[in-house]
Tab-separated table of C-alpha atoms in Angstrom:
chain	number	residue	atom	x	y	z
A	1	UNK	CA	26.831	-87.305	66.957
A	2	UNK	CA	29.646	-85.644	68.932
A	3	UNK	CA	32.642	-84.354	67.044
A	4	UNK	CA	34.698	-86.441	69.615
A	5	UNK	CA	33.405	-89.603	68.177
A	6	UNK	CA	35.791	-91.211	65.751
A	7	UNK	CA	34.982	-93.786	63.077
A	8	UNK	CA	37.774	-95.488	61.211
A	9	UNK	CA	37.168	-97.165	57.965
A	10	UNK	CA	38.954	-100.312	57.139
A	11	UNK	CA	41.193	-98.488	54.558
A	12	UNK	CA	42.032	-95.572	56.924
A	13	UNK	CA	45.659	-94.386	56.740
A	14	UNK	CA	47.694	-96.350	59.297
A	15	UNK	CA	49.113	-93.254	60.882
A	16	UNK	CA	45.698	-91.967	61.773
A	17	UNK	CA	44.624	-95.423	62.838
A	18	UNK	CA	47.507	-95.728	65.240
A	19	UNK	CA	46.800	-92.251	66.643
A	20	UNK	CA	43.362	-93.089	67.460
A	21	UNK	CA	44.128	-96.682	68.819
A	22	UNK	CA	46.679	-95.470	71.400
A	23	UNK	CA	45.877	-94.092	74.747
A	24	UNK	CA	48.753	-92.034	76.356
A	25	UNK	CA	51.594	-94.600	76.707
A	26	UNK	CA	52.500	-93.569	80.195
A	27	UNK	CA	48.824	-94.053	81.381
A	28	UNK	CA	48.081	-97.293	79.578
A	29	UNK	CA	46.462	-100.085	81.637
A	30	UNK	CA	47.304	-102.546	78.988
A	31	UNK	CA	48.334	-102.467	75.384
A	32	UNK	CA	48.740	-104.553	72.247
A	33	UNK	CA	51.422	-103.506	69.837
A	34	UNK	CA	51.516	-105.439	66.495
A	35	UNK	CA	50.076	-108.781	67.719
A	36	UNK	CA	50.124	-111.641	65.251
A	37	UNK	CA	48.744	-114.909	66.069
A	38	UNK	CA	49.270	-118.039	63.730
A	39	UNK	CA	48.089	-121.441	64.422
A	40	UNK	CA	49.002	-124.787	62.740
A	41	UNK	CA	45.980	-126.746	61.644
A	42	UNK	CA	45.792	-130.478	61.883
A	43	UNK	CA	47.063	-130.911	58.215
A	44	UNK	CA	49.924	-128.677	58.907
A	45	UNK	CA	48.740	-125.451	57.302
A	46	UNK	CA	49.378	-122.094	58.846
A	47	UNK	CA	46.168	-120.207	59.951
A	48	UNK	CA	46.366	-116.671	60.789
A	49	UNK	CA	44.101	-115.726	63.619
A	50	UNK	CA	45.329	-112.135	64.249
A	51	UNK	CA	47.099	-109.739	62.089
A	52	UNK	CA	48.959	-106.627	63.256
A	53	UNK	CA	46.580	-105.728	66.161
A	54	UNK	CA	47.369	-102.548	68.136
A	55	UNK	CA	45.468	-100.571	70.681
A	56	UNK	CA	45.701	-99.427	74.356
A	57	UNK	CA	43.541	-98.799	77.239
A	58	UNK	CA	43.709	-96.254	79.961
A	59	UNK	CA	43.307	-97.155	83.666
A	60	UNK	CA	39.755	-97.335	84.633
A	61	UNK	CA	38.522	-97.486	80.924
A	62	UNK	CA	35.765	-99.896	79.871
A	63	UNK	CA	36.871	-101.138	76.454
A	64	UNK	CA	34.646	-103.499	74.447
A	65	UNK	CA	35.755	-105.590	71.550
A	66	UNK	CA	33.168	-106.694	68.727
A	67	UNK	CA	33.629	-108.704	65.770
A	68	UNK	CA	32.259	-111.737	63.942
A	69	UNK	CA	32.721	-115.366	65.169
A	70	UNK	CA	36.245	-116.502	64.408
A	71	UNK	CA	37.911	-113.104	64.177
A	72	UNK	CA	40.290	-113.649	67.112
A	73	UNK	CA	38.517	-111.792	69.923
A	74	UNK	CA	38.724	-114.449	72.449
A	75	UNK	CA	42.260	-115.382	71.306
A	76	UNK	CA	43.230	-111.739	71.958
A	77	UNK	CA	41.777	-111.927	75.419
A	78	UNK	CA	43.499	-114.968	76.233
A	79	UNK	CA	46.862	-113.462	75.066
A	80	UNK	CA	46.194	-110.418	77.291
A	81	UNK	CA	45.377	-112.918	80.213
A	82	UNK	CA	48.614	-114.685	79.843
A	83	UNK	CA	47.050	-118.070	78.996
A	84	UNK	CA	47.962	-117.883	75.159
A	85	UNK	CA	51.104	-116.604	73.515
A	86	UNK	CA	51.248	-114.254	70.451
A	87	UNK	CA	53.361	-115.425	67.484
A	88	UNK	CA	54.799	-111.867	67.337
A	89	UNK	CA	54.074	-108.423	68.847
A	90	UNK	CA	54.189	-107.295	72.385
A	91	UNK	CA	51.601	-107.196	75.242
A	92	UNK	CA	51.979	-104.729	78.194
A	93	UNK	CA	50.074	-104.570	81.461
A	94	UNK	CA	50.546	-101.677	83.648
A	95	UNK	CA	53.285	-100.395	81.439
A	96	UNK	CA	55.386	-103.523	81.793
A	97	UNK	CA	55.778	-106.414	79.300
A	98	UNK	CA	53.404	-109.165	80.083
A	99	UNK	CA	55.125	-112.642	80.408
A	100	UNK	CA	52.093	-114.801	81.634
A	101	UNK	CA	49.157	-114.955	84.154
A	102	UNK	CA	49.132	-112.280	86.676
A	103	UNK	CA	47.414	-111.707	89.998
A	104	UNK	CA	46.520	-108.285	88.529
A	105	UNK	CA	44.312	-109.829	85.881
A	106	UNK	CA	40.903	-111.568	86.621
A	107	UNK	CA	39.010	-113.422	83.867
A	108	UNK	CA	35.258	-114.162	83.499
A	109	UNK	CA	34.776	-116.844	80.775
A	110	UNK	CA	31.650	-117.479	78.544
A	111	UNK	CA	30.547	-120.029	80.987
A	112	UNK	CA	31.005	-119.569	84.696
A	113	UNK	CA	32.529	-123.051	85.117
A	114	UNK	CA	31.650	-123.418	88.751
A	115	UNK	CA	32.591	-126.529	90.738
A	116	UNK	CA	29.293	-128.272	91.556
A	117	UNK	CA	30.527	-129.684	94.787
A	118	UNK	CA	31.482	-126.280	96.227
A	119	UNK	CA	29.272	-123.665	97.574
A	120	UNK	CA	28.941	-120.137	96.157
A	121	UNK	CA	31.477	-118.782	98.585
A	122	UNK	CA	33.809	-121.800	98.184
A	123	UNK	CA	33.755	-121.301	94.281
A	124	UNK	CA	34.511	-117.556	94.799
A	125	UNK	CA	37.639	-118.344	96.848
A	126	UNK	CA	39.232	-120.695	94.335
A	127	UNK	CA	41.681	-118.136	92.908
A	128	UNK	CA	42.859	-116.892	96.230
A	129	UNK	CA	43.525	-120.701	97.119
A	130	UNK	CA	45.394	-121.274	93.894
A	131	UNK	CA	47.569	-118.191	94.433
A	132	UNK	CA	48.062	-119.051	98.259
A	133	UNK	CA	46.485	-115.781	99.443
A	134	UNK	CA	45.795	-115.141	103.149
A	135	UNK	CA	42.377	-117.004	103.310
A	136	UNK	CA	40.990	-114.778	106.169
A	137	UNK	CA	41.405	-111.629	104.116
A	138	UNK	CA	40.343	-113.456	100.916
A	139	UNK	CA	37.131	-114.545	102.749
A	140	UNK	CA	36.252	-111.246	103.831
A	141	UNK	CA	36.822	-109.879	100.287
A	142	UNK	CA	34.800	-112.747	98.759
A	143	UNK	CA	31.880	-111.862	101.063
A	144	UNK	CA	32.061	-108.303	99.938
A	145	UNK	CA	32.116	-109.036	96.347
A	146	UNK	CA	29.194	-111.409	96.606
A	147	UNK	CA	27.304	-108.765	98.252
A	148	UNK	CA	28.393	-106.310	95.469
A	149	UNK	CA	27.054	-108.711	92.724
A	150	UNK	CA	23.812	-109.199	94.536
A	151	UNK	CA	24.332	-112.645	96.014
A	152	UNK	CA	24.331	-111.880	99.763
A	153	UNK	CA	22.551	-114.598	101.469
A	154	UNK	CA	23.429	-117.180	98.837
A	155	UNK	CA	27.017	-117.796	100.042
A	156	UNK	CA	26.143	-121.416	101.185
A	157	UNK	CA	24.145	-122.360	98.076
A	158	UNK	CA	25.335	-124.632	95.443
A	159	UNK	CA	25.587	-123.976	91.584
A	160	UNK	CA	22.556	-126.199	90.929
A	161	UNK	CA	20.505	-123.983	93.154
A	162	UNK	CA	21.324	-120.836	91.076
A	163	UNK	CA	19.854	-119.388	87.898
A	164	UNK	CA	22.322	-118.897	84.803
A	165	UNK	CA	22.428	-115.135	85.735
A	166	UNK	CA	23.301	-115.857	89.343
A	167	UNK	CA	26.077	-118.336	88.400
A	168	UNK	CA	27.641	-115.751	86.101
A	169	UNK	CA	27.448	-113.362	89.056
A	170	UNK	CA	29.585	-115.818	91.028
A	171	UNK	CA	32.044	-115.968	88.105
A	172	UNK	CA	32.465	-112.111	88.306
A	173	UNK	CA	32.844	-112.203	92.016
A	174	UNK	CA	35.574	-114.986	91.685
A	175	UNK	CA	37.426	-112.850	89.173
A	176	UNK	CA	37.283	-109.844	91.491
A	177	UNK	CA	38.267	-111.747	94.671
A	178	UNK	CA	42.052	-110.924	94.384
A	179	UNK	CA	41.222	-107.264	93.559
A	180	UNK	CA	42.679	-107.095	90.231
A	181	UNK	CA	43.380	-103.990	88.392
A	182	UNK	CA	42.290	-105.585	85.055
A	183	UNK	CA	39.171	-107.436	84.412
A	184	UNK	CA	38.792	-109.496	81.197
A	185	UNK	CA	35.452	-110.726	80.095
A	186	UNK	CA	34.792	-113.315	77.222
A	187	UNK	CA	31.186	-113.110	76.070
A	188	UNK	CA	30.086	-113.446	79.788
A	189	UNK	CA	26.372	-113.019	79.021
A	190	UNK	CA	26.064	-114.710	75.656
A	191	UNK	CA	24.133	-117.743	77.030
A	192	UNK	CA	21.530	-115.587	78.980
A	193	UNK	CA	18.051	-114.659	77.804
A	194	UNK	CA	17.732	-111.008	76.501
A	195	UNK	CA	16.084	-109.610	79.729
A	196	UNK	CA	18.603	-111.238	82.045
A	197	UNK	CA	21.385	-110.035	79.718
A	198	UNK	CA	20.210	-106.370	80.009
A	199	UNK	CA	19.920	-106.700	83.838
A	200	UNK	CA	23.466	-108.099	83.845
A	201	UNK	CA	24.803	-105.310	81.735
A	202	UNK	CA	23.458	-102.674	84.274
A	203	UNK	CA	24.956	-104.669	87.098
A	204	UNK	CA	28.269	-104.863	85.448
A	205	UNK	CA	28.503	-101.174	84.955
A	206	UNK	CA	27.672	-100.774	88.677
A	207	UNK	CA	30.243	-103.318	89.685
A	208	UNK	CA	32.925	-101.847	87.378
A	209	UNK	CA	32.270	-98.381	88.957
A	210	UNK	CA	32.549	-99.733	92.450
A	211	UNK	CA	35.621	-101.869	91.774
A	212	UNK	CA	37.520	-99.228	89.718
A	213	UNK	CA	39.056	-101.901	87.506
A	214	UNK	CA	39.915	-101.479	83.911
A	215	UNK	CA	37.509	-103.851	81.840
A	216	UNK	CA	38.051	-105.374	78.468
A	217	UNK	CA	34.902	-107.359	77.250
A	218	UNK	CA	34.492	-109.170	74.094
A	219	UNK	CA	31.177	-109.667	72.547
A	220	UNK	CA	29.294	-110.429	69.183
A	221	UNK	CA	26.555	-108.012	70.180
A	222	UNK	CA	26.942	-104.391	68.723
A	223	UNK	CA	24.411	-102.899	70.925
A	224	UNK	CA	26.064	-104.390	74.022
A	225	UNK	CA	29.469	-103.242	72.892
A	226	UNK	CA	28.105	-99.688	72.526
A	227	UNK	CA	26.021	-99.717	75.755
A	228	UNK	CA	28.990	-100.878	77.965
A	229	UNK	CA	32.049	-99.413	76.393
A	230	UNK	CA	33.936	-96.073	76.747
A	231	UNK	CA	35.367	-97.125	73.380
A	232	UNK	CA	34.474	-100.008	71.014
A	233	UNK	CA	37.181	-101.803	69.108
A	234	UNK	CA	35.767	-103.355	65.944
A	235	UNK	CA	37.627	-106.344	64.383
A	236	UNK	CA	37.387	-107.827	60.946
A	237	UNK	CA	36.806	-111.514	59.947
A	238	UNK	CA	39.891	-113.715	60.224
A	239	UNK	CA	42.509	-112.758	60.222
A	240	UNK	CA	41.338	-110.470	62.887
A	241	UNK	CA	42.570	-106.823	62.590
A	242	UNK	CA	41.320	-103.540	63.968
A	243	UNK	CA	39.195	-101.827	61.466
A	244	UNK	CA	37.516	-99.118	63.691
A	245	UNK	CA	37.732	-97.646	67.084
A	246	UNK	CA	34.844	-95.718	68.377
A	247	UNK	CA	34.800	-93.390	71.213
A	248	UNK	CA	31.209	-93.596	72.722
A	249	UNK	CA	30.188	-90.243	73.832
A	250	UNK	CA	27.124	-91.082	75.884
A	251	UNK	CA	26.476	-90.143	79.590
A	252	UNK	CA	28.531	-92.154	81.991
A	253	UNK	CA	25.492	-93.230	83.849
A	254	UNK	CA	24.018	-95.567	81.257
A	255	UNK	CA	20.284	-96.547	81.373
A	256	UNK	CA	18.152	-98.821	79.145
A	257	UNK	CA	16.284	-95.944	77.787
A	258	UNK	CA	19.479	-94.829	75.855
A	259	UNK	CA	19.102	-97.874	73.630
A	260	UNK	CA	16.186	-96.075	71.910
A	261	UNK	CA	17.844	-92.726	71.388
A	262	UNK	CA	19.144	-91.514	67.991
A	263	UNK	CA	22.661	-91.174	69.203
A	264	UNK	CA	22.787	-94.765	70.401
A	265	UNK	CA	21.241	-96.004	67.096
A	266	UNK	CA	23.856	-94.011	65.203
A	267	UNK	CA	26.822	-95.625	66.840
A	268	UNK	CA	25.147	-99.022	66.308
A	269	UNK	CA	24.575	-98.346	62.634
A	270	UNK	CA	28.046	-97.040	62.108
A	271	UNK	CA	29.675	-100.027	63.568
A	272	UNK	CA	27.337	-102.372	61.664
A	273	UNK	CA	28.242	-100.551	58.448
A	274	UNK	CA	31.907	-100.983	59.113
A	275	UNK	CA	31.491	-104.737	59.764
A	276	UNK	CA	29.376	-105.210	56.659
A	277	UNK	CA	32.168	-103.349	54.693
A	278	UNK	CA	34.703	-105.775	55.978
A	279	UNK	CA	32.647	-108.786	55.365
A	280	UNK	CA	31.837	-109.380	58.944
A	281	UNK	CA	28.151	-109.557	58.438
A	282	UNK	CA	28.064	-111.649	55.248
């Protein structure tokens, strides 16, 4: 494994952890600094979902976040998207404090949530309509992104006429239609079968390269996190905190053959060992 690869144990010194977590502040596409999130349960008890989460992403980086169920991955993504609020700490997008939803952010959810009475093209245009964009421009952009995600010729189809993987492609095109600089993805392929998921991972890397967006994707799958990520952020069980950040030193052009290499296996086993040590695999 390359000397550029960094593994941080759960008890690593905080100073070293902070140095590894941060990309250059002036160049950060987004950043979390000391994020805490506490909920109130129905019986009034305080439940801490996130605890002192800090890391940053550089423009154009593909950052994956992996951790066990309930560790706060999706909550963290929603905070970055501006659709949930942190209890304390700061969130920045493009070097500026984030105060809510932004046109610069596109979100792909676990399920594509397509409107069944709308065609593929009409579903793709929803964000542009909500944000009152120039619809002629948005339509041209939607057609371009549908072609990019492999759905050229399906613009007039309805969701019921598409496979699960094709529906998720519509979700990706919809998230990109306003040309966001930041694309957030919440377990987008979790409901797909293994072969379709592998295909979608390859497609996502191609789409990311063409769009130039910065991407943050949360997943339960360690191999998926390694395959897609330039860096992998590993989170502990609740309360979610960053226990490890791994720089993935694999060729930029990822292929499925890499999954069978010793280098890929070393990344996966190292992250799995960290999750086991933090109780994430119990």
